[in-house]
XYZ file of C-alpha atoms in Angstrom:
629
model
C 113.622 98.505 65.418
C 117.158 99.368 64.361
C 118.335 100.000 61.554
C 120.565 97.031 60.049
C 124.163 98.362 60.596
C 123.016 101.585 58.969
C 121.332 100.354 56.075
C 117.194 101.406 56.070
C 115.158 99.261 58.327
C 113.806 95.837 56.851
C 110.127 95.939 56.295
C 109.396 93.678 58.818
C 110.280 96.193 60.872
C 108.168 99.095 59.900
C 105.055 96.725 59.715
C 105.575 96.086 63.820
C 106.064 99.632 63.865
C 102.580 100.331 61.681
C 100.607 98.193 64.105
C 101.988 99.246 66.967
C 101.546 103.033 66.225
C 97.774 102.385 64.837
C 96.960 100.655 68.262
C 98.053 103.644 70.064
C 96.564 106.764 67.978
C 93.672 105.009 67.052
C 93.269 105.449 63.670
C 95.546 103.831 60.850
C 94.850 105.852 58.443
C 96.564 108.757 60.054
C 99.605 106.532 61.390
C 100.557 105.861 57.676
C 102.275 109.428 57.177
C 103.696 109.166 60.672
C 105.334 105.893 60.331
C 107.540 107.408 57.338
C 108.121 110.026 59.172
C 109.744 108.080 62.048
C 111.619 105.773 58.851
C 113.452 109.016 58.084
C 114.402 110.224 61.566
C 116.238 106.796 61.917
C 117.779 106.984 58.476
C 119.090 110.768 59.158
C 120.185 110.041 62.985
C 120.438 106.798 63.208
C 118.689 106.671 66.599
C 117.311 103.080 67.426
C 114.377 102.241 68.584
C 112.675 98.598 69.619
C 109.266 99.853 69.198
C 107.773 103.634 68.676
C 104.915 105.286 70.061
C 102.856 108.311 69.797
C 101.978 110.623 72.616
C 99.855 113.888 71.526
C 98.628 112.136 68.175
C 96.453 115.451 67.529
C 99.597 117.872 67.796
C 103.561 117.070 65.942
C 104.688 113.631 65.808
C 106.281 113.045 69.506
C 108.952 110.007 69.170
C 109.532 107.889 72.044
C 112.476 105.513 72.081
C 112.624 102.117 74.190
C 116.709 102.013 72.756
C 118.035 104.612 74.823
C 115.022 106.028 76.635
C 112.878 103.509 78.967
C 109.701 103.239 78.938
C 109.602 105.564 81.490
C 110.568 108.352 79.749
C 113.937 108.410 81.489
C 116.995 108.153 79.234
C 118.536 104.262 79.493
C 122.090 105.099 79.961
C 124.428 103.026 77.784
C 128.494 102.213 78.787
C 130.981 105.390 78.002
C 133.140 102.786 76.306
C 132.779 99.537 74.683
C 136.157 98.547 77.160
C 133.784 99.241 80.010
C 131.325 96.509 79.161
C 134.258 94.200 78.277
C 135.998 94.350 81.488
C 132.987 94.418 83.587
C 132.379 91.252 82.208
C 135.524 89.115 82.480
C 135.552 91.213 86.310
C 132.838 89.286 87.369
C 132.897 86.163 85.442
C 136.909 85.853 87.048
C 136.403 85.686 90.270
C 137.988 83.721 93.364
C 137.279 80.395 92.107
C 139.010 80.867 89.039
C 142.090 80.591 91.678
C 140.841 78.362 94.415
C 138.760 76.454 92.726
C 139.663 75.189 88.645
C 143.629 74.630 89.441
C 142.259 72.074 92.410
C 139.959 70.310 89.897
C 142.160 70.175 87.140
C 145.309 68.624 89.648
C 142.736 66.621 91.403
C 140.448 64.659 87.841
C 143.876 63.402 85.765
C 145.360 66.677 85.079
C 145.600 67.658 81.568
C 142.750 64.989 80.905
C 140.398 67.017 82.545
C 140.279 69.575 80.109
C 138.454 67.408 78.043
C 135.199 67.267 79.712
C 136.067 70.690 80.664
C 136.377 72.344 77.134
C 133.709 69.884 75.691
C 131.142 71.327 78.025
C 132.127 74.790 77.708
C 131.620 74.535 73.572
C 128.253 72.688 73.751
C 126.400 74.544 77.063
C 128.936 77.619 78.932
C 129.104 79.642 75.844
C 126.019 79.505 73.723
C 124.274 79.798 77.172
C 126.706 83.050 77.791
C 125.573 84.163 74.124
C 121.820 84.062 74.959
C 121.930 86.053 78.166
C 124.327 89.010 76.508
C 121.987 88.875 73.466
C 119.161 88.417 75.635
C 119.496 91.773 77.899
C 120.932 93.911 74.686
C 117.349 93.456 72.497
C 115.503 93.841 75.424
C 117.146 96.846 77.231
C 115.820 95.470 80.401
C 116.598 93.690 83.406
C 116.653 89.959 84.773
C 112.781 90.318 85.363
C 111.954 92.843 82.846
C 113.228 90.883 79.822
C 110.605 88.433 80.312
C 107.741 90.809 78.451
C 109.248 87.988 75.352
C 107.312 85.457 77.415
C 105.044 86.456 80.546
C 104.654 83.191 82.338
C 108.381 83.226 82.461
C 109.162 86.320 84.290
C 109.706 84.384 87.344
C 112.697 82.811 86.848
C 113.756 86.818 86.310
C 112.943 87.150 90.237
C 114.823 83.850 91.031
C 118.024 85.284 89.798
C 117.688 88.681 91.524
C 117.049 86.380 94.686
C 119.937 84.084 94.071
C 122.354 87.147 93.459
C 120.906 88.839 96.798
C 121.428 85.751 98.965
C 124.978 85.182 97.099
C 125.982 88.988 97.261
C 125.199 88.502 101.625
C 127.863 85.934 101.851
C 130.405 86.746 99.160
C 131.482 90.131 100.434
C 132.697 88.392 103.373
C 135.006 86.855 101.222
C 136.434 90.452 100.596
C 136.374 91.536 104.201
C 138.401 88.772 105.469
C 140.395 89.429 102.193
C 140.993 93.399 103.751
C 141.925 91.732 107.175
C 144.683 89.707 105.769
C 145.881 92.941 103.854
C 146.050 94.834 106.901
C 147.730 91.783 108.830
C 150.340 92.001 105.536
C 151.531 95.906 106.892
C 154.144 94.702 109.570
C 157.619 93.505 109.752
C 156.393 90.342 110.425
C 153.723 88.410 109.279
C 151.135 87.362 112.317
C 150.676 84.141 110.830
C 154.438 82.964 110.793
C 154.984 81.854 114.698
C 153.258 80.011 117.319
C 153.207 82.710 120.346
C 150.419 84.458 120.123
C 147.456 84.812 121.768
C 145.212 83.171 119.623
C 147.701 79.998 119.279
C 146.554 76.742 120.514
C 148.919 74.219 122.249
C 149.173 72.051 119.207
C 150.413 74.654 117.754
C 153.548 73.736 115.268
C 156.582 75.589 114.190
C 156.494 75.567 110.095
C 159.926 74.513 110.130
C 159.096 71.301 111.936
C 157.928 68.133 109.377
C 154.254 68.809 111.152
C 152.198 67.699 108.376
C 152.555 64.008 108.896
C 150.970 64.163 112.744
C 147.426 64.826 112.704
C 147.308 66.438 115.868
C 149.589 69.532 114.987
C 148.027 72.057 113.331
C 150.406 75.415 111.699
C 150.078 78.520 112.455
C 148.939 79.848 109.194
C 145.935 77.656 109.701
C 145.273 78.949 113.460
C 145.815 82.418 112.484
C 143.052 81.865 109.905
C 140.194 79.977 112.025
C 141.938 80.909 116.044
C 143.318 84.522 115.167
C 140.429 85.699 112.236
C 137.407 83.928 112.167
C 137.496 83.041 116.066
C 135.889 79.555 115.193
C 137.444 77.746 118.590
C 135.333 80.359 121.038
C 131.775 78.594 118.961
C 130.297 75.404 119.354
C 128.274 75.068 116.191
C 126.007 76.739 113.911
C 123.129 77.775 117.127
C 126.189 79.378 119.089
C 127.349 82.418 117.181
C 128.031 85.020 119.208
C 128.067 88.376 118.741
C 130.063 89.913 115.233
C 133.833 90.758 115.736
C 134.261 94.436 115.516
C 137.509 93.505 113.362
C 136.089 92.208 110.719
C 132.495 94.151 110.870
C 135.152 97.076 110.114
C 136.309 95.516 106.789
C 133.171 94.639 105.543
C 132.002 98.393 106.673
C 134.851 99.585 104.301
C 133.635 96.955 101.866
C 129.923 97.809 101.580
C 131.183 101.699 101.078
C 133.581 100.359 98.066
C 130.753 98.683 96.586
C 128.320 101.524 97.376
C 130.521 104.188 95.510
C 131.221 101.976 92.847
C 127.513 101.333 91.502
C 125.492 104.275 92.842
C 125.949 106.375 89.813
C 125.434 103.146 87.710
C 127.500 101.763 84.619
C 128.625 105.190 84.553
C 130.674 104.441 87.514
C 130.829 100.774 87.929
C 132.363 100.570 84.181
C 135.674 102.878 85.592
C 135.797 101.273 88.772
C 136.722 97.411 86.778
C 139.932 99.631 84.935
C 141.326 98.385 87.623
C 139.879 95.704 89.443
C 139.783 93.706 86.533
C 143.180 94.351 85.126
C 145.044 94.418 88.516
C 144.612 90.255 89.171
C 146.392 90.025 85.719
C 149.391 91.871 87.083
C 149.856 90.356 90.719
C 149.267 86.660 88.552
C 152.374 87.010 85.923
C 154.182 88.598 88.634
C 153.510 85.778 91.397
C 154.092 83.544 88.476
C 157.060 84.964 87.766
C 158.268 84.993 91.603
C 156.582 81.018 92.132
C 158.687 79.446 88.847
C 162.117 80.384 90.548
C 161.269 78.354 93.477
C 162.635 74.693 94.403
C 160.027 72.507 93.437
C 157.996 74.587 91.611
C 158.494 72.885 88.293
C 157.467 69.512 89.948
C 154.072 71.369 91.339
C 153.451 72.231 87.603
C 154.093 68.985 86.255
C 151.607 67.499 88.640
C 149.312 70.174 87.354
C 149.351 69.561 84.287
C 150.275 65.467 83.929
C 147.772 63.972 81.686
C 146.072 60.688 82.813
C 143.345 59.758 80.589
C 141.938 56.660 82.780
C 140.573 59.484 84.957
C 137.870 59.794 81.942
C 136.087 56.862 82.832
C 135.049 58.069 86.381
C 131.548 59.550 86.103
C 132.442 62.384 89.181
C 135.505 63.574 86.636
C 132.675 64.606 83.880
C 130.135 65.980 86.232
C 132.899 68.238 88.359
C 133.261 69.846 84.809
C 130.444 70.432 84.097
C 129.419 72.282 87.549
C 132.562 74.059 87.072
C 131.415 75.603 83.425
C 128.215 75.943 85.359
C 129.819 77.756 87.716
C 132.683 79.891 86.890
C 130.845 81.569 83.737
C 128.771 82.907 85.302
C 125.215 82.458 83.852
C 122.286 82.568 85.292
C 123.081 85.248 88.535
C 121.305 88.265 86.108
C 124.443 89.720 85.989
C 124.924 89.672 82.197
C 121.932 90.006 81.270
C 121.649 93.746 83.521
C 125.395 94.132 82.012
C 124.455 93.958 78.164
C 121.234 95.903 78.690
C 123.586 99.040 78.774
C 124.721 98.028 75.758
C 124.274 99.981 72.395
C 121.480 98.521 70.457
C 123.972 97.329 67.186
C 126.967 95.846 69.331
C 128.075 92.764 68.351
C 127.219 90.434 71.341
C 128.433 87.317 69.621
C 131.606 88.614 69.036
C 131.588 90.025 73.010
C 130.140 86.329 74.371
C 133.213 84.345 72.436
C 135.751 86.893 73.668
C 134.639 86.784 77.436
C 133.844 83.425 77.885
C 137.498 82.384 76.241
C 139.012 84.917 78.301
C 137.206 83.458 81.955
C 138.574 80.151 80.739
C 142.323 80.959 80.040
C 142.299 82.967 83.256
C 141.455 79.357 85.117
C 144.021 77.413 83.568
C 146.926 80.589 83.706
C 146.002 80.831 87.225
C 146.868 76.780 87.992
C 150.759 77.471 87.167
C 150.496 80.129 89.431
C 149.407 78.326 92.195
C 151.258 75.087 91.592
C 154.141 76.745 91.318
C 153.973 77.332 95.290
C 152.189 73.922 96.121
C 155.382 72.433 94.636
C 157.225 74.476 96.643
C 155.665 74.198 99.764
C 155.505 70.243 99.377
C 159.564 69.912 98.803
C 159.955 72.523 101.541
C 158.236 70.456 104.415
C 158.950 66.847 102.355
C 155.404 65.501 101.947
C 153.916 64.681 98.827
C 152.042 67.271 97.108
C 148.482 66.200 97.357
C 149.038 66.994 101.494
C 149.359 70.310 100.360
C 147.242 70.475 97.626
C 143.331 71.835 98.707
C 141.098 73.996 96.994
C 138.568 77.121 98.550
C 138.828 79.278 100.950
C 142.025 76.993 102.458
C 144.040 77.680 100.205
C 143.997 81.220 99.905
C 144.116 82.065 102.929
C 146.440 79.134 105.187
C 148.468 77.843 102.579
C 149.549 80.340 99.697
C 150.120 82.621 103.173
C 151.770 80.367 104.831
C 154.011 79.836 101.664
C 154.173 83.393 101.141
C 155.743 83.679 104.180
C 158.622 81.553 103.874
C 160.015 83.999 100.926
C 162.152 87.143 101.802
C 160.041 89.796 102.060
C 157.465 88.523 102.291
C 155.040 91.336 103.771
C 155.161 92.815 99.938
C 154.622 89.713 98.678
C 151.987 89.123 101.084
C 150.552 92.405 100.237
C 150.686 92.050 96.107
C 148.611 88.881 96.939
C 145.777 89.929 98.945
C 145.585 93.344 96.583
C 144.879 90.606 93.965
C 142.011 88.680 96.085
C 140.465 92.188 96.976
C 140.147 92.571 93.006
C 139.024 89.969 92.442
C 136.023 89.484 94.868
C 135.030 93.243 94.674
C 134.129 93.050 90.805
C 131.990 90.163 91.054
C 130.447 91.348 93.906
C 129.636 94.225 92.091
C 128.217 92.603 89.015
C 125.977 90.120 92.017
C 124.788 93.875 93.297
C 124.185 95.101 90.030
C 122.264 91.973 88.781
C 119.487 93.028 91.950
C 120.234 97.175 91.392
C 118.851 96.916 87.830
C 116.435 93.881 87.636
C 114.324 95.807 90.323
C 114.607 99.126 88.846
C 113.489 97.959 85.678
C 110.483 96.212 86.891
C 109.247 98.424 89.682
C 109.653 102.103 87.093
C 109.163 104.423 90.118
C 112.590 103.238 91.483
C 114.323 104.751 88.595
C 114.419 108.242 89.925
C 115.832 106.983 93.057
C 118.605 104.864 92.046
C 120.806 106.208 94.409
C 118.887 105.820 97.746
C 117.728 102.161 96.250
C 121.452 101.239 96.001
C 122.011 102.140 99.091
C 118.787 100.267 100.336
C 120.293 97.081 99.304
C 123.803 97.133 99.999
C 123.127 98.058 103.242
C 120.446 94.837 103.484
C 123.589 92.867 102.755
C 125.629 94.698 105.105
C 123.342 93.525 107.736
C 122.631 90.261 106.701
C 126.423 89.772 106.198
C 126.960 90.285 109.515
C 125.534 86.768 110.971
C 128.897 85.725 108.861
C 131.232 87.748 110.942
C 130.590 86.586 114.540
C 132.119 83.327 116.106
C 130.321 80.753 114.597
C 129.829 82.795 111.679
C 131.975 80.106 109.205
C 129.277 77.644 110.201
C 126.509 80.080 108.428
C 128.611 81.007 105.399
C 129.688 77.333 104.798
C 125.757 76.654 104.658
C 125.189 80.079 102.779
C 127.716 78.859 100.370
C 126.435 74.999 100.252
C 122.090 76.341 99.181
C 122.050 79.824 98.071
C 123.310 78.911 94.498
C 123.375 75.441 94.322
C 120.960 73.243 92.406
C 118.727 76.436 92.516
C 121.211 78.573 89.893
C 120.851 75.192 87.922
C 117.158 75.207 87.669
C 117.111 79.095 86.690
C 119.330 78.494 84.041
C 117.137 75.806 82.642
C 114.103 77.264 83.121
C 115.804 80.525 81.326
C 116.488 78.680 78.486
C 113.495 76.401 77.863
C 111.717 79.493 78.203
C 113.819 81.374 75.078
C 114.435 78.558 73.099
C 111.153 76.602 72.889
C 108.167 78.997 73.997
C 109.872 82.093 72.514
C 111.369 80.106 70.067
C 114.806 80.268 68.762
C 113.879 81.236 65.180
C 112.178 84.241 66.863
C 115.125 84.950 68.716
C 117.882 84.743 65.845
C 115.930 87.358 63.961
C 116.246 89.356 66.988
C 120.096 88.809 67.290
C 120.111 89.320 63.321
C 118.472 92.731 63.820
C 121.124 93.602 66.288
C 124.259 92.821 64.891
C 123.461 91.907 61.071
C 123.840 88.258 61.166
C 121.586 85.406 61.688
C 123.423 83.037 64.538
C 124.472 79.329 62.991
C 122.704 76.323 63.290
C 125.284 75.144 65.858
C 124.472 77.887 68.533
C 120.457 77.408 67.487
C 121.041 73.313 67.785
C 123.084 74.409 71.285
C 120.029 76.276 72.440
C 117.078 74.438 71.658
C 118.667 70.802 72.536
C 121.893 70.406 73.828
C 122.094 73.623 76.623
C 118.174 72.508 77.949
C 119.295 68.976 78.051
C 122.976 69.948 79.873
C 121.329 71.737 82.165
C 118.155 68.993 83.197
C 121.008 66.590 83.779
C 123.245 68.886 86.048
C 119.743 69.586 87.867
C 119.443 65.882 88.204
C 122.848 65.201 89.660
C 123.044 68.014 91.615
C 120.151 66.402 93.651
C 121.645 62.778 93.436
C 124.618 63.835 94.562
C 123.769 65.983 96.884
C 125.769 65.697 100.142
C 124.996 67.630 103.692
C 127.120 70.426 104.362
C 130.454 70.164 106.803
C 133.081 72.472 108.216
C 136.101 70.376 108.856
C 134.962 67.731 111.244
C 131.927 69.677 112.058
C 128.749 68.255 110.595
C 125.596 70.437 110.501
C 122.470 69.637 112.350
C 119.306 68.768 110.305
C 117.709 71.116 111.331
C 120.611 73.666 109.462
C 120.727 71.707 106.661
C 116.246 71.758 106.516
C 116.793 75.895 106.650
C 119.583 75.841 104.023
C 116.793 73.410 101.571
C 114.557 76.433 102.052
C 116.645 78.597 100.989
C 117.317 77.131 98.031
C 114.207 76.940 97.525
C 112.898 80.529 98.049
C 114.275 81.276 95.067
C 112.905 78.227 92.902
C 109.232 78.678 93.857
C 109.407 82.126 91.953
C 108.736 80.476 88.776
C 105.278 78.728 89.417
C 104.219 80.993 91.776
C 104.522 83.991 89.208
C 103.343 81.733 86.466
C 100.428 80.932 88.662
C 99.656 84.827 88.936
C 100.471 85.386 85.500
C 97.503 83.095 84.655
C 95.321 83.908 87.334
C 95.051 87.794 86.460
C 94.602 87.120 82.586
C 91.244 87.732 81.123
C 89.009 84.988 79.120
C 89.040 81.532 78.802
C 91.705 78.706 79.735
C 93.137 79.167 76.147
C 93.031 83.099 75.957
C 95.004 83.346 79.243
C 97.388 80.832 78.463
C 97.975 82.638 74.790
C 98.168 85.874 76.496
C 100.964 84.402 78.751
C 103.044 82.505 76.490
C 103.068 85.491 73.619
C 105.493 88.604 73.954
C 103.419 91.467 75.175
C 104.285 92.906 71.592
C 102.117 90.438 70.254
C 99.191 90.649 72.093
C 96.668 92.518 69.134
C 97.402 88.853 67.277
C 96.203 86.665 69.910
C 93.244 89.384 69.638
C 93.094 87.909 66.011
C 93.652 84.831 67.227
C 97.385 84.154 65.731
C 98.911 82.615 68.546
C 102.280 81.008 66.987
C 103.039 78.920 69.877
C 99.720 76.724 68.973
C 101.307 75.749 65.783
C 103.339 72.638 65.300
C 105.850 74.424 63.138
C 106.964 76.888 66.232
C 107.779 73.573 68.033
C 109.597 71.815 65.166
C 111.574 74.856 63.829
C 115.437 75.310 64.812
C-alpha cells in the first residue's frame, strides 16, 4: 500500500499487509517484526507497494513490490515523464473522428444546440467513466484482463476489450495507409486528383470548374481518384468479389505496420516519445489550416452554419442519442487502452486531475476542429454555388474527396495538400498505437511468460493485423472495412463498457473503490463522480446498449447494400467479443471449489480477499455493500 503522499501508511494498510504476510510465512507471530520492518523501508524510500510478500521467510526479510515490480519478478516499467502519459492519452483519444466525424454532427443536429446533449452527456457518463478506467489500471498496475483480480467473474469483459481493440486495430491502420497514399500522391506538381484524364477516370467524369454537383450522374474527380484511382472499387462487384490486394497500398500499410512496430516494441519507453510528435503535430497543421481556411470566400458563412444555434432540433430523439454515441465514441473508453496507459503510471499520480484534463482536452479538439473544416465547406459551397449541406458529409468522404478536392483549388496546393495528410497520418498512427497497446499489455499481463518476450509478442500481433488488414486492401476491400467498421465496435464496445462498470461500481463496490483512489492520490472522489458511477454511467450505458440494437440499421457502401449473409458474419463478430463475459464467468465458476455459495463468494471477492471468505466475511452478501454510495 502506498504511503499517503508521503505521510506513514494508514493502518488499514499495514493490517492487509499483516494478513497477507502471515498467510505466506506461515506463522504470525514471526510476521509481526517483519511487517515494521517493511513500514520503515517505505517511510525511508518511499517505494510503494500494493501488497508485500515474503520469499525465504527463514533467511533476511526479501521485499517484493507489485508497484513497480510485477508479480513476476520483472520490474513494471513506469512513463519517463508525466508529459508522456498525458500526450499518449489525448493521441489516442483525438483521433480521425474528432475531424470527420463531431464537426458533421454538430452542423448536421441544430448547430450550437447540439452541444447541449453533447456536454450534458459528457459531465454525467464520458468523464467519470474516463476517471474509472485511468484510476482503474493505476491501483491495479495491470492490464485490461489482469485488473479484474478486484472481481474474478468479471475478467471477461477484460478479454472483450483486447478483442474489440484487435478487430478495430485490423481495420483502422488502413485508415493510415490510404492516409500515406494520398501523401505520396501530394509530392508532384500537380495533384492526381485535380483533372479528368487519367486512366482511372470514368466517362462521367466532371471538370471541378463545371456546376457538376446539381446532376447526379457526374461524379468529380476527387471522388474517382479516391474509389477509381485508390481503392479500385469499380473493378469489384460486392463484398464475395475482392480480388487480390493492390501492391500500392499493401506498400503503405507495410510502412505502416513497421511505424507502429518501432513505436511500441520497447514499450511506454518508446511509445511515450513517439506521441511528442504525433500528438502535437495535428495541433499545428489545424491553427495553420485554420488560419489558411478563414481567408477564404465563404468561409465565414461555412462557420456560421457551423455554429447557428437552433434549439427545436432538441426535441428530435436521434439529436440526443447521436450525442451520446459520439461521447461514447470519441473518448475513448472501453478499447483497454487507458486502462494499459495508466498502469504505467506512478502509484501516487493524480488520475483525477489527468481524467478532467484529457477528457476536456478530446472535447475542445472536436469543436476547434469544426471551424477548421467549415471554413473550407463554406468555401467549396460558394465556389461551385450549391448550398452547403451538398457539400457538407462526414467520414472517410470528407477527408479524403472533398477537403482534397478543396485543397486543390488553392495555390499551391501540393504543400497544402501535404501539411494535411501529415496531419491525418498523426492522427491515425497514435490511436492505432494506443488500440495495439491495449492487446500488447492486456496479454502480457495475464499470460506472465510473455513478459520476457515482449518484443517478439509485439511483433506477433502487429503482424496478425498486417495480414488480416490486407482483405481491406484488395478491390472490394471498402466493402469489408465498411462492415469491419459497422460490428467490430459497435453495440459490442457498449456492452463492455457496461459490463465494466456494473462490475466496479456495484460488485466491487464504489466505496471500495474510492478508498482505493483515496490511497492513490490523497483524496476521497465526491459524491457526484460516486452517484455518476453507481447510477447514472450503468444506466447511460444500458440505454445506449438498447438503442444501439433498436436502431440498428444494415450496413451500405454508397448504393451498395450488403448481402445477409455479410451482415449475419459482421453479427458474429460483434459478438465474438461479447460472449467473453459469460463464457469466462461460466469457467470462473466452474473451476471454483465448494458449494454453490463458496464458488460464487470466491468469484465475486478480490483475490486479496479470499482468507475472509475462508472466515466466511463475504461483503458482497451484505445489504449495506449494495446500498452504500
Amino acid at each position: 500500500m502506498p504511503m499517503l503522499r508521503g505521510r506513514p501508511a494508514v493502518t488499514h494498510t499495514r493490517t492487509r499487509t499483516h494478513t497477507h504476510m502471515s498467510s505466506v510465512s506461515g506463522s504470525s507471530s514471526a510476521a509481526g517484526p517483519r511487517e515494521v520492518e517493511l513500514v520503515l523501508v517505505k517511510e525511508q524510500n518511499g517505494v510503494q507497494f500494493t501488497s508485500s510478500s515474503l520469499r525465504n521467510p527463514g533467511a533476511h526479510s526479501h521485499t517484493h513490490t507489485h508497484t513497480h515490480t510485477h508479480p513476476s519478478g520483472q520490474q513494471r516499467e513506469t512513463w519517463g515523464k508525466k508529459i508522456d502519459f498525458l500526450l499518449s492519452v489525448i493521441g489516442f483519444a483525438v483521433d480521425l473522428a474528432n475531424v470527420w466525424r463531431f464537426p458533421y454532427l454538430c452542423y448536421k443536429n441544430g448547430g450550437g444546440a447540439f452541444l447541449v446533449p453533447y456536454l450534458l452527456f459528457m459531465v454525467i457518463a464520458g468523464m467519470p467513466l474516463f476517471y474509472m478506467e485511468l484510476a482503474l489500471g493505476q491501483y491495479n498496475r495491470e492490464g485490461a484482463a489482469g485488473v479484474w483480480k478486484i472481481c474474478p467473474i468479471f475478467k471477461g469483459v477484460g478479454f472483450t476489450v483486447i478483442l474489440i481493440s484487435l478487430y478495430v486495430g485490423s481495420y483502422y491502420n488502413v485508415i493510415i495507409a490510404w492516409a500515406l497514399f494520398y501523401l505520396f500522391s501530394s509530392f508532384s506538381g500537380e495533384l492526381p486528383w485535380i483533372h479528368c484524364n487519367n486512366t482511372w477516370n470514368s466517362p462521367n467524369c466532371s471538370d471541378p470548374n463545371a456546376t457538376l454537383l446539381n446532376d447526379t450522374y457526374k461524379t468529380t474527380p476527387a471522388l474517382e481518384y479516391f474509389e477509381r484511382g485508390v481503392l479500385h472499387v469499380h473493378e469489384s462487384s460486392g463484398i464475395d468479389d475482392l480480388g487480390a490486394p493492390r501492391w500500392q497500398l499493401t506498400a503503405c500499410l507495410a510502412v505502416v505496420i513497421v511505424v507502429l512496430y518501432f513505436s511500441l516494441w520497447k514499450g511506454v519507453k518508446t511509445s511515450g516519445k513517439v506521441v511528442w510528435i504525433t500528438a502535437t503535430m495535428p495541433y499545428v497543421v489545424l491553427t495553420v489550416l485554420l488560419l489558411r481556411g478563414v481567408t477564404l470566400p465563404g468561409a465565414i458563412d461555412g462557420i456560421k452554419a457551423y455554429l447557428s444555434v437552433d434549439f427545436l432540433r432538441l426535441y428530435d430523439a436521434q439529436v440526443w442519442i447521436e450525442a451520446a454515441t459520439q461521447i461514447c465514441f470519441s473518448l475513448g473508453v472501453g478499447f483497454g487502452v487507458l486502462i494499459a496507459f495508466s498502469s504505467y503510471n506512478k502509484f501516487s499520480n493524480n488520475c483525477y486531475r489527468d481524467a478532467i484534463i484529457t477528457s476536456s482536452i478530446n472535447s475542445l479538439t472536436s469543436f476547434f476542429s469544426g471551424f477548421v473544416i467549415f471554413s473550407f465547406l463554406g468555401y467549396m459551397s460558394q465556389k461551385h454555388n450549391v448550398a452547403l449541406d451538398k457539400v457538407a458529409t462526414d467520414g472517410p468522404g470528407l477527408v479524403f474527396i472533398i477537403y482534397p478536392e478543396a485543397i486543390a483549388t488553392l495555390p499551391g496546393s501540393s504543400v497544402w495538400a501535404v501539411i494535411f495528410f501529415i496531419m491525418l497520418l498523426t492522427l491515425g498512427i497514435d490511436s492505432a498505437m494506443g488500440g495495439m497497446e491495449s492487446v500488447i499489455t492486456g496479454l502480457i499481463d495475464e499470460f506472465k511468460f510473455l513478459h520476457k518476450h515482449r518484443e517478439l509478442f509485439t511483433l506477433f500481433i502487429v503482424v496478425s493485423t498486417f495480414l488480416i488488414s490486407l482483405i481491406c486492401v484488395t478491390n472490394g476491400g471498402i466493402y469489408v472495412f465498411t462492415l469491419l467498421d459497422h460490428f467490430a465496435a459497435g453495440t459490442s464496445i457498449l456492452f463492455g463498457v457496461l459490463i465494466e462498470a456494473i462490475g466496479i461500481a456495484w460488485f466491487y463496490g464504489v466505496d471500495r473503490f474510492s478508498d482505493d483512489i483515496e490511497e492513490m492520490i490523497g483524496q476521497r472522489p465526491g459524491l457526484y463522480w460516486r452517484l455518476c458511477w453507481k447510477f447514472v454511467s450503468p444506466c447511460f450505458l444500458l440505454f445506449m446498449v438498447v438503442v444501439s440494437f433498436a436502431t440498428f440499421n444494415p450496413p451500405k457502401y454508397g448504393s451498395y447494400y450488403f448481402p445477409t449473409w455479410a451482415t449475419m458474419v459482421g453479427w458474429c463478430l460483434s459478438i465474438s467479443s461479447m460472449i467473453m463475459v459469460p463464457l469466462y464467468a461460466f469457467y470462473k465458476f466452474c473451476s471454483l471449489p465448494g458449494s454453490f455459495c463458496d464458488k460464487l463468494a470466491y468469484a465475486i471477492t478480490p483475490e486479496t480477499d479470499h482468507h475472509l471468505v475462508e472466515r466466511g466475511e463475504v461483503r458482497q452478501f451484505t445489504l449495506h455493500h449494495w446500498l452504500v454510495v
